[in-house]
């Protein structure tokens, strides 16, 4: 079909310009940066993109440029056929929606997304400091059983996409989006001001030791938590902690 469109203008150089691979996001195909760059293609105008779309069974066509070095991973994507760049991509049973001209979807992250989805996070409250369109936030909520995720993101287009995907996957009520610089929003949102992470564990441990001492000595003891030092984490839910506990017998 492309040969027919170009007629006598067809050449080996043009053939090399025809892509052999592309990304498909629903009804939109995303072509690589080096596709259809030669000048004769331009003369075909929209007929070229309609032909490409019909050959690939798509309705919209876009072409990738380089990701901009702006800290927001903004892609340089040009929409060549179609009215808008919003797409839906289903990955490991999760529906991601985003505007391909504004946000990046990285299929290369799939192994990490699968690993995150399989982590045992039941009941955990998580913070995703660089949430993007939810590559990790969504698997945490949909598959890993997280109770709640605080998702920080400063790219407003990614925030919009994340919001829509949370709704699509029915987990909007378990995520708070902190829109802005994660170095500031996490503090502003009270994430740093919450009770110390190990407080309830320390208090429970203190109560158990107090009970053991009372049983051993046959009279009441009191205990108070002086300090908790989180030394390191070996794995999810496996931590090395030091608890400074003051224990004294209750004087008659
Ligand atoms: C490479 S993407 C990573 C997205 C996802 N976590 C992943 O690994 O696929 C990094 C994201 O962090 C955001 N980002 C970078 N610095 C940030 C900051 N200081 N505060 C909030 N978001 C930030 C960018 O806009 C981008 O969406």
PDB file of C-alpha atoms and ligand atoms in Angstrom:
ATOM      1  CA  UNK A   1       0.000   0.000   0.000  1.00  0.00           C
ATOM      2  CA  UNK A   2       2.861   2.377   0.838  1.00  0.00           C
ATOM      3  CA  UNK A   3       4.567   1.516  -2.456  1.00  0.00           C
ATOM      4  CA  UNK A   4       1.336   2.245  -4.310  1.00  0.00           C
ATOM      5  CA  UNK A   5       1.015   5.622  -2.555  1.00  0.00           C
ATOM      6  CA  UNK A   6       4.539   6.625  -3.511  1.00  0.00           C
ATOM      7  CA  UNK A   7       4.474   5.155  -7.030  1.00  0.00           C
ATOM      8  CA  UNK A   8       7.723   5.891  -8.898  1.00  0.00           C
ATOM      9  CA  UNK A   9       9.085   7.710  -5.835  1.00  0.00           C
ATOM     10  CA  UNK A  10       9.655   4.399  -3.982  1.00  0.00           C
ATOM     11  CA  UNK A  11      13.300   3.698  -3.085  1.00  0.00           C
ATOM     12  CA  UNK A  12      15.447   1.433  -0.911  1.00  0.00           C
ATOM     13  CA  UNK A  13      16.084   4.403   1.396  1.00  0.00           C
ATOM     14  CA  UNK A  14      12.333   4.748   1.999  1.00  0.00           C
ATOM     15  CA  UNK A  15      12.015   1.036   2.640  1.00  0.00           C
ATOM     16  CA  UNK A  16      14.601   1.341   5.438  1.00  0.00           C
ATOM     17  CA  UNK A  17      12.432   4.085   6.964  1.00  0.00           C
ATOM     18  CA  UNK A  18       9.464   1.743   7.405  1.00  0.00           C
ATOM     19  CA  UNK A  19       9.432   0.498  11.023  1.00  0.00           C
ATOM     20  CA  UNK A  20       9.509  -3.209  11.887  1.00  0.00           C
ATOM     21  CA  UNK A  21       8.406  -2.760  15.503  1.00  0.00           C
ATOM     22  CA  UNK A  22       6.064  -0.419  17.365  1.00  0.00           C
ATOM     23  CA  UNK A  23       4.253  -0.143  20.693  1.00  0.00           C
ATOM     24  CA  UNK A  24       0.535  -0.691  20.776  1.00  0.00           C
ATOM     25  CA  UNK A  25      -1.544   1.062  23.432  1.00  0.00           C
ATOM     26  CA  UNK A  26      -5.174   0.101  22.742  1.00  0.00           C
ATOM     27  CA  UNK A  27      -6.145   1.624  19.392  1.00  0.00           C
ATOM     28  CA  UNK A  28      -3.011   3.802  19.195  1.00  0.00           C
ATOM     29  CA  UNK A  29       0.310   2.671  17.721  1.00  0.00           C
ATOM     30  CA  UNK A  30       3.437   4.442  18.882  1.00  0.00           C
ATOM     31  CA  UNK A  31       6.167   4.439  16.227  1.00  0.00           C
ATOM     32  CA  UNK A  32       9.860   4.734  16.950  1.00  0.00           C
ATOM     33  CA  UNK A  33      11.712   8.007  16.552  1.00  0.00           C
ATOM     34  CA  UNK A  34      13.416   7.032  13.271  1.00  0.00           C
ATOM     35  CA  UNK A  35      10.266   5.937  11.376  1.00  0.00           C
ATOM     36  CA  UNK A  36       9.101   7.719   8.245  1.00  0.00           C
ATOM     37  CA  UNK A  37      11.638  10.534   8.483  1.00  0.00           C
ATOM     38  CA  UNK A  38      12.641  10.867   4.801  1.00  0.00           C
ATOM     39  CA  UNK A  39      11.265  13.859   2.937  1.00  0.00           C
ATOM     40  CA  UNK A  40       9.071  11.996   0.337  1.00  0.00           C
ATOM     41  CA  UNK A  41       6.881  10.644   3.157  1.00  0.00           C
ATOM     42  CA  UNK A  42       5.948  14.185   4.193  1.00  0.00           C
ATOM     43  CA  UNK A  43       4.388  14.845   0.799  1.00  0.00           C
ATOM     44  CA  UNK A  44       1.807  12.123   1.427  1.00  0.00           C
ATOM     45  CA  UNK A  45       0.284  14.117   4.291  1.00  0.00           C
ATOM     46  CA  UNK A  46      -2.454  12.435   6.306  1.00  0.00           C
ATOM     47  CA  UNK A  47      -2.855   9.648   3.682  1.00  0.00           C
ATOM     48  CA  UNK A  48       0.404   8.150   5.018  1.00  0.00           C
ATOM     49  CA  UNK A  49      -0.836   7.954   8.622  1.00  0.00           C
ATOM     50  CA  UNK A  50      -4.259   6.630   7.599  1.00  0.00           C
ATOM     51  CA  UNK A  51      -2.539   3.880   5.596  1.00  0.00           C
ATOM     52  CA  UNK A  52      -0.205   2.992   8.471  1.00  0.00           C
ATOM     53  CA  UNK A  53      -3.131   2.913  10.937  1.00  0.00           C
ATOM     54  CA  UNK A  54      -5.230   0.692   8.740  1.00  0.00           C
ATOM     55  CA  UNK A  55      -2.305  -1.688   8.062  1.00  0.00           C
ATOM     56  CA  UNK A  56      -1.687  -2.061  11.803  1.00  0.00           C
ATOM     57  CA  UNK A  57      -5.367  -2.281  12.784  1.00  0.00           C
ATOM     58  CA  UNK A  58      -5.195   0.998  14.718  1.00  0.00           C
ATOM     59  CA  UNK A  59      -7.163   4.239  14.672  1.00  0.00           C
ATOM     60  CA  UNK A  60      -4.477   6.600  15.965  1.00  0.00           C
ATOM     61  CA  UNK A  61      -0.770   6.958  15.220  1.00  0.00           C
ATOM     62  CA  UNK A  62       1.922   8.763  17.195  1.00  0.00           C
ATOM     63  CA  UNK A  63       5.712   8.929  16.890  1.00  0.00           C
ATOM     64  CA  UNK A  64       8.223   8.989  19.689  1.00  0.00           C
ATOM     65  CA  UNK A  65      11.035  11.476  20.204  1.00  0.00           C
ATOM     66  CA  UNK A  66      13.573  11.518  23.007  1.00  0.00           C
ATOM     67  CA  UNK A  67      12.464  11.769  26.652  1.00  0.00           C
ATOM     68  CA  UNK A  68      13.203  15.369  27.719  1.00  0.00           C
ATOM     69  CA  UNK A  69      15.909  15.874  30.365  1.00  0.00           C
ATOM     70  CA  UNK A  70      13.486  17.963  32.479  1.00  0.00           C
ATOM     71  CA  UNK A  71      13.291  15.778  35.617  1.00  0.00           C
ATOM     72  CA  UNK A  72       9.696  14.873  34.737  1.00  0.00           C
ATOM     73  CA  UNK A  73      10.481  12.237  32.109  1.00  0.00           C
ATOM     74  CA  UNK A  74       8.324  14.187  29.616  1.00  0.00           C
ATOM     75  CA  UNK A  75       8.278  12.328  26.312  1.00  0.00           C
ATOM     76  CA  UNK A  76       8.515  14.145  23.010  1.00  0.00           C
ATOM     77  CA  UNK A  77       5.659  12.342  21.283  1.00  0.00           C
ATOM     78  CA  UNK A  78       3.842  13.739  18.254  1.00  0.00           C
ATOM     79  CA  UNK A  79       0.304  12.677  17.507  1.00  0.00           C
ATOM     80  CA  UNK A  80       0.144  12.031  13.746  1.00  0.00           C
ATOM     81  CA  UNK A  81      -3.383  10.704  13.418  1.00  0.00           C
ATOM     82  CA  UNK A  82      -6.225  11.072  15.945  1.00  0.00           C
ATOM     83  CA  UNK A  83      -7.684  13.745  18.175  1.00  0.00           C
ATOM     84  CA  UNK A  84      -6.050  13.025  21.530  1.00  0.00           C
ATOM     85  CA  UNK A  85      -3.298  10.947  23.103  1.00  0.00           C
ATOM     86  CA  UNK A  86      -5.183   9.301  26.001  1.00  0.00           C
ATOM     87  CA  UNK A  87      -4.735   5.521  25.914  1.00  0.00           C
ATOM     88  CA  UNK A  88      -5.366   2.533  28.142  1.00  0.00           C
ATOM     89  CA  UNK A  89      -2.744  -0.135  28.642  1.00  0.00           C
ATOM     90  CA  UNK A  90      -3.494  -3.363  30.518  1.00  0.00           C
ATOM     91  CA  UNK A  91      -0.517  -4.896  32.264  1.00  0.00           C
ATOM     92  CA  UNK A  92      -0.630  -7.787  34.775  1.00  0.00           C
ATOM     93  CA  UNK A  93      -4.378  -7.243  35.167  1.00  0.00           C
ATOM     94  CA  UNK A  94      -3.959  -3.526  35.968  1.00  0.00           C
ATOM     95  CA  UNK A  95      -5.466  -0.814  33.757  1.00  0.00           C
ATOM     96  CA  UNK A  96      -3.122   2.143  33.256  1.00  0.00           C
ATOM     97  CA  UNK A  97      -4.486   5.188  31.463  1.00  0.00           C
ATOM     98  CA  UNK A  98      -2.327   8.125  30.395  1.00  0.00           C
ATOM     99  CA  UNK A  99      -1.752  10.618  27.607  1.00  0.00           C
ATOM    100  CA  UNK A 100       1.124   9.274  25.461  1.00  0.00           C
ATOM    101  CA  UNK A 101       2.037  12.808  24.414  1.00  0.00           C
ATOM    102  CA  UNK A 102       2.497  13.891  28.044  1.00  0.00           C
ATOM    103  CA  UNK A 103       3.557  10.811  30.039  1.00  0.00           C
ATOM    104  CA  UNK A 104       5.881   7.927  29.540  1.00  0.00           C
ATOM    105  CA  UNK A 105       4.919   4.264  29.848  1.00  0.00           C
ATOM    106  CA  UNK A 106       7.942   2.067  30.256  1.00  0.00           C
ATOM    107  CA  UNK A 107       7.262  -1.551  29.218  1.00  0.00           C
ATOM    108  CA  UNK A 108      10.846  -2.314  30.326  1.00  0.00           C
ATOM    109  CA  UNK A 109       9.775  -1.983  33.985  1.00  0.00           C
ATOM    110  CA  UNK A 110       7.626  -5.112  33.793  1.00  0.00           C
ATOM    111  CA  UNK A 111       9.932  -7.400  35.837  1.00  0.00           C
ATOM    112  CA  UNK A 112      10.102  -4.861  38.672  1.00  0.00           C
ATOM    113  CA  UNK A 113       6.331  -4.277  38.511  1.00  0.00           C
ATOM    114  CA  UNK A 114       5.773  -8.043  38.818  1.00  0.00           C
ATOM    115  CA  UNK A 115       8.167  -8.238  41.780  1.00  0.00           C
ATOM    116  CA  UNK A 116       6.411  -5.317  43.513  1.00  0.00           C
ATOM    117  CA  UNK A 117       3.019  -6.931  42.850  1.00  0.00           C
ATOM    118  CA  UNK A 118       4.191 -10.110  44.612  1.00  0.00           C
ATOM    119  CA  UNK A 119       5.565  -8.422  47.771  1.00  0.00           C
ATOM    120  CA  UNK A 120       3.617  -9.263  50.946  1.00  0.00           C
ATOM    121  CA  UNK A 121       2.262  -5.802  51.852  1.00  0.00           C
ATOM    122  CA  UNK A 122      -1.041  -6.751  53.450  1.00  0.00           C
ATOM    123  CA  UNK A 123      -2.127  -3.968  55.787  1.00  0.00           C
ATOM    124  CA  UNK A 124       0.975  -1.807  55.108  1.00  0.00           C
ATOM    125  CA  UNK A 125       0.916   1.961  54.552  1.00  0.00           C
ATOM    126  CA  UNK A 126       3.399   2.802  51.792  1.00  0.00           C
ATOM    127  CA  UNK A 127       4.939   5.972  50.405  1.00  0.00           C
ATOM    128  CA  UNK A 128       5.851   6.163  46.703  1.00  0.00           C
ATOM    129  CA  UNK A 129       8.020   9.279  46.415  1.00  0.00           C
ATOM    130  CA  UNK A 130       8.257   9.203  42.591  1.00  0.00           C
ATOM    131  CA  UNK A 131       4.917   7.746  41.576  1.00  0.00           C
ATOM    132  CA  UNK A 132       4.772   8.673  37.877  1.00  0.00           C
ATOM    133  CA  UNK A 133       1.556   7.264  36.421  1.00  0.00           C
ATOM    134  CA  UNK A 134       1.485   4.609  39.136  1.00  0.00           C
ATOM    135  CA  UNK A 135       3.892   1.926  37.881  1.00  0.00           C
ATOM    136  CA  UNK A 136       4.439   0.807  41.481  1.00  0.00           C
ATOM    137  CA  UNK A 137       1.563   2.478  43.342  1.00  0.00           C
ATOM    138  CA  UNK A 138      -1.030   0.475  41.382  1.00  0.00           C
ATOM    139  CA  UNK A 139       0.567  -3.003  41.788  1.00  0.00           C
ATOM    140  CA  UNK A 140       1.007  -2.241  45.527  1.00  0.00           C
ATOM    141  CA  UNK A 141      -2.718  -1.507  45.835  1.00  0.00           C
ATOM    142  CA  UNK A 142      -4.195  -3.974  43.354  1.00  0.00           C
ATOM    143  CA  UNK A 143      -2.015  -7.077  43.914  1.00  0.00           C
ATOM    144  CA  UNK A 144       0.241  -6.637  46.971  1.00  0.00           C
ATOM    145  CA  UNK A 145      -2.610  -5.841  49.398  1.00  0.00           C
ATOM    146  CA  UNK A 146      -1.283  -2.471  50.646  1.00  0.00           C
ATOM    147  CA  UNK A 147      -3.764  -0.819  52.993  1.00  0.00           C
ATOM    148  CA  UNK A 148      -2.919   2.686  51.756  1.00  0.00           C
ATOM    149  CA  UNK A 149      -0.385   4.405  49.492  1.00  0.00           C
ATOM    150  CA  UNK A 150       0.806   8.019  49.688  1.00  0.00           C
ATOM    151  CA  UNK A 151       1.852   8.775  46.093  1.00  0.00           C
ATOM    152  CA  UNK A 152       4.045  11.841  45.443  1.00  0.00           C
ATOM    153  CA  UNK A 153       4.437  13.212  41.931  1.00  0.00           C
ATOM    154  CA  UNK A 154       5.259  16.678  40.564  1.00  0.00           C
ATOM    155  CA  UNK A 155       4.289  16.222  36.906  1.00  0.00           C
ATOM    156  CA  UNK A 156       0.662  17.390  36.722  1.00  0.00           C
ATOM    157  CA  UNK A 157      -0.010  15.208  33.656  1.00  0.00           C
ATOM    158  CA  UNK A 158       1.193  12.107  35.517  1.00  0.00           C
ATOM    159  CA  UNK A 159      -0.935  13.127  38.530  1.00  0.00           C
ATOM    160  CA  UNK A 160      -4.012  13.332  36.275  1.00  0.00           C
ATOM    161  CA  UNK A 161      -3.191   9.918  34.759  1.00  0.00           C
ATOM    162  CA  UNK A 162      -2.618   8.355  38.176  1.00  0.00           C
ATOM    163  CA  UNK A 163      -5.921   9.743  39.447  1.00  0.00           C
ATOM    164  CA  UNK A 164      -7.802   8.264  36.460  1.00  0.00           C
ATOM    165  CA  UNK A 165      -6.057   4.864  36.778  1.00  0.00           C
ATOM    166  CA  UNK A 166      -6.828   4.654  40.509  1.00  0.00           C
ATOM    167  CA  UNK A 167     -10.500   5.198  39.651  1.00  0.00           C
ATOM    168  CA  UNK A 168     -10.385   2.672  36.771  1.00  0.00           C
ATOM    169  CA  UNK A 169      -8.950   0.000  39.072  1.00  0.00           C
ATOM    170  CA  UNK A 170     -11.348   0.742  41.940  1.00  0.00           C
ATOM    171  CA  UNK A 171      -8.614   1.691  44.452  1.00  0.00           C
ATOM    172  CA  UNK A 172      -8.995   5.507  44.544  1.00  0.00           C
ATOM    173  CA  UNK A 173     -10.084   5.421  48.207  1.00  0.00           C
ATOM    174  CA  UNK A 174      -6.807   3.766  49.267  1.00  0.00           C
ATOM    175  CA  UNK A 175      -4.450   6.325  47.771  1.00  0.00           C
ATOM    176  CA  UNK A 176      -3.696   9.934  48.564  1.00  0.00           C
ATOM    177  CA  UNK A 177      -1.934  11.782  45.748  1.00  0.00           C
ATOM    178  CA  UNK A 178       0.521  14.411  46.994  1.00  0.00           C
ATOM    179  CA  UNK A 179       0.914  16.676  43.986  1.00  0.00           C
ATOM    180  CA  UNK A 180       4.257  18.496  44.061  1.00  0.00           C
ATOM    181  CA  UNK A 181       7.900  18.040  44.989  1.00  0.00           C
ATOM    182  CA  UNK A 182       8.159  14.949  47.198  1.00  0.00           C
ATOM    183  CA  UNK A 183      10.927  16.635  49.225  1.00  0.00           C
ATOM    184  CA  UNK A 184       8.330  19.171  50.381  1.00  0.00           C
ATOM    185  CA  UNK A 185       4.958  17.451  50.162  1.00  0.00           C
ATOM    186  CA  UNK A 186       5.882  14.496  52.322  1.00  0.00           C
ATOM    187  CA  UNK A 187       6.582  16.859  55.243  1.00  0.00           C
ATOM    188  CA  UNK A 188       3.586  19.074  54.501  1.00  0.00           C
ATOM    189  CA  UNK A 189       1.294  16.084  54.359  1.00  0.00           C
ATOM    190  CA  UNK A 190       2.272  15.091  57.854  1.00  0.00           C
ATOM    191  CA  UNK A 191       4.086  11.939  56.748  1.00  0.00           C
ATOM    192  CA  UNK A 192       7.132  12.884  58.784  1.00  0.00           C
ATOM    193  CA  UNK A 193       5.022  14.050  61.715  1.00  0.00           C
ATOM    194  CA  UNK A 194       3.147  10.816  62.249  1.00  0.00           C
ATOM    195  CA  UNK A 195       3.849   8.868  65.468  1.00  0.00           C
ATOM    196  CA  UNK A 196       7.246   7.149  65.375  1.00  0.00           C
ATOM    197  CA  UNK A 197       6.991   4.047  63.222  1.00  0.00           C
ATOM    198  CA  UNK A 198       7.923   1.561  65.957  1.00  0.00           C
ATOM    199  CA  UNK A 199       6.008   3.164  68.834  1.00  0.00           C
ATOM    200  CA  UNK A 200       3.250   0.571  69.103  1.00  0.00           C
ATOM    201  CA  UNK A 201       5.721  -2.324  68.754  1.00  0.00           C
ATOM    202  CA  UNK A 202       7.904  -0.755  71.504  1.00  0.00           C
ATOM    203  CA  UNK A 203       4.922  -0.231  73.809  1.00  0.00           C
ATOM    204  CA  UNK A 204       3.712  -3.810  73.302  1.00  0.00           C
ATOM    205  CA  UNK A 205       7.198  -5.173  74.009  1.00  0.00           C
ATOM    206  CA  UNK A 206       7.510  -2.988  77.139  1.00  0.00           C
ATOM    207  CA  UNK A 207       4.161  -4.284  78.424  1.00  0.00           C
ATOM    208  CA  UNK A 208       5.225  -7.917  77.892  1.00  0.00           C
ATOM    209  CA  UNK A 209       8.556  -7.421  79.708  1.00  0.00           C
ATOM    210  CA  UNK A 210       6.786  -5.572  82.540  1.00  0.00           C
ATOM    211  CA  UNK A 211       4.405  -8.567  82.878  1.00  0.00           C
ATOM    212  CA  UNK A 212       7.308 -11.061  82.931  1.00  0.00           C
ATOM    213  CA  UNK A 213       9.144  -9.068  85.631  1.00  0.00           C
ATOM    214  CA  UNK A 214       5.986  -8.852  87.759  1.00  0.00           C
ATOM    215  CA  UNK A 215       5.490 -12.623  87.430  1.00  0.00           C
ATOM    216  CA  UNK A 216       9.131 -13.336  88.274  1.00  0.00           C
ATOM    217  CA  UNK A 217       9.301 -11.050  91.337  1.00  0.00           C
ATOM    218  CA  UNK A 218       5.751 -11.453  92.551  1.00  0.00           C
ATOM    219  CA  UNK A 219       5.079  -7.696  92.663  1.00  0.00           C
ATOM    220  CA  UNK A 220       4.199  -4.973  90.150  1.00  0.00           C
ATOM    221  CA  UNK A 221       6.766  -3.364  87.871  1.00  0.00           C
ATOM    222  CA  UNK A 222       6.564  -0.374  85.580  1.00  0.00           C
ATOM    223  CA  UNK A 223       8.437   0.182  82.311  1.00  0.00           C
ATOM    224  CA  UNK A 224       8.972   3.144  80.046  1.00  0.00           C
ATOM    225  CA  UNK A 225      10.257   3.342  76.485  1.00  0.00           C
ATOM    226  CA  UNK A 226      13.330   5.595  76.367  1.00  0.00           C
ATOM    227  CA  UNK A 227      14.350   5.198  72.736  1.00  0.00           C
ATOM    228  CA  UNK A 228      13.875   3.020  69.663  1.00  0.00           C
ATOM    229  CA  UNK A 229      16.714   2.729  67.196  1.00  0.00           C
ATOM    230  CA  UNK A 230      15.842   1.260  63.774  1.00  0.00           C
ATOM    231  CA  UNK A 231      19.263  -0.133  62.845  1.00  0.00           C
ATOM    232  CA  UNK A 232      18.448  -1.605  59.465  1.00  0.00           C
ATOM    233  CA  UNK A 233      15.890  -3.511  57.457  1.00  0.00           C
ATOM    234  CA  UNK A 234      16.864  -6.898  56.038  1.00  0.00           C
ATOM    235  CA  UNK A 235      13.734  -7.486  54.021  1.00  0.00           C
ATOM    236  CA  UNK A 236      10.090  -6.390  54.029  1.00  0.00           C
ATOM    237  CA  UNK A 237       8.837  -6.972  57.610  1.00  0.00           C
ATOM    238  CA  UNK A 238      12.274  -8.111  58.864  1.00  0.00           C
ATOM    239  CA  UNK A 239      13.969  -5.338  60.870  1.00  0.00           C
ATOM    240  CA  UNK A 240      16.889  -4.943  63.254  1.00  0.00           C
ATOM    241  CA  UNK A 241      15.679  -2.694  66.108  1.00  0.00           C
ATOM    242  CA  UNK A 242      17.151  -1.654  69.448  1.00  0.00           C
ATOM    243  CA  UNK A 243      14.763  -0.769  72.263  1.00  0.00           C
ATOM    244  CA  UNK A 244      16.015   1.140  75.335  1.00  0.00           C
ATOM    245  CA  UNK A 245      13.597   0.267  78.118  1.00  0.00           C
ATOM    246  CA  UNK A 246      13.679   1.471  81.729  1.00  0.00           C
ATOM    247  CA  UNK A 247      12.123  -1.049  84.157  1.00  0.00           C
ATOM    248  CA  UNK A 248      11.634  -0.376  87.881  1.00  0.00           C
ATOM    249  CA  UNK A 249       9.682  -2.140  90.610  1.00  0.00           C
ATOM    250  CA  UNK A 250       6.672  -0.194  91.813  1.00  0.00           C
ATOM    251  CA  UNK A 251       7.507   0.841  95.378  1.00  0.00           C
ATOM    252  CA  UNK A 252       4.868   0.103  98.042  1.00  0.00           C
TER     253      UNK A 252
HETATM  254  C1  LIG B   1      11.383   7.555  36.138  1.00  0.00           C
HETATM  255  S1  LIG B   1       9.800   8.023  36.733  1.00  0.00           S
HETATM  256  C2  LIG B   1       9.556   6.667  37.785  1.00  0.00           C
HETATM  257  C3  LIG B   1       8.138   6.277  37.865  1.00  0.00           C
HETATM  258  C4  LIG B   1       7.951   4.917  38.546  1.00  0.00           C
HETATM  259  N1  LIG B   1       8.200   5.007  39.993  1.00  0.00           N
HETATM  260  C5  LIG B   1       8.843   3.863  37.904  1.00  0.00           C
HETATM  261  O1  LIG B   1       9.863   3.457  38.485  1.00  0.00           O
HETATM  262  O2  LIG B   1       8.533   3.441  36.801  1.00  0.00           O
HETATM  263  C6  LIG B   1      10.213   9.238  37.931  1.00  0.00           C
HETATM  264  C7  LIG B   1       8.997  10.059  38.308  1.00  0.00           C
HETATM  265  O3  LIG B   1       9.331  10.833  39.440  1.00  0.00           O
HETATM  266  C8  LIG B   1       8.875  12.171  39.262  1.00  0.00           C
HETATM  267  N2  LIG B   1       9.741  13.004  40.087  1.00  0.00           N
HETATM  268  C9  LIG B   1      11.081  13.206  39.960  1.00  0.00           C
HETATM  269  N3  LIG B   1      11.531  14.002  40.954  1.00  0.00           N
HETATM  270  C10 LIG B   1      10.446  14.304  41.739  1.00  0.00           C
HETATM  271  C11 LIG B   1      10.270  15.072  42.925  1.00  0.00           C
HETATM  272  N4  LIG B   1      11.289  15.678  43.514  1.00  0.00           N
HETATM  273  N5  LIG B   1       9.051  15.143  43.469  1.00  0.00           N
HETATM  274  C12 LIG B   1       7.993  14.499  42.897  1.00  0.00           C
HETATM  275  N6  LIG B   1       8.084  13.759  41.769  1.00  0.00           N
HETATM  276  C13 LIG B   1       9.301  13.660  41.188  1.00  0.00           C
HETATM  277  C14 LIG B   1       8.963  12.405  37.761  1.00  0.00           C
HETATM  278  O4  LIG B   1       8.044  13.403  37.332  1.00  0.00           O
HETATM  279  C15 LIG B   1       8.600  11.018  37.200  1.00  0.00           C
HETATM  280  O5  LIG B   1       7.220  10.889  36.963  1.00  0.00           O
END
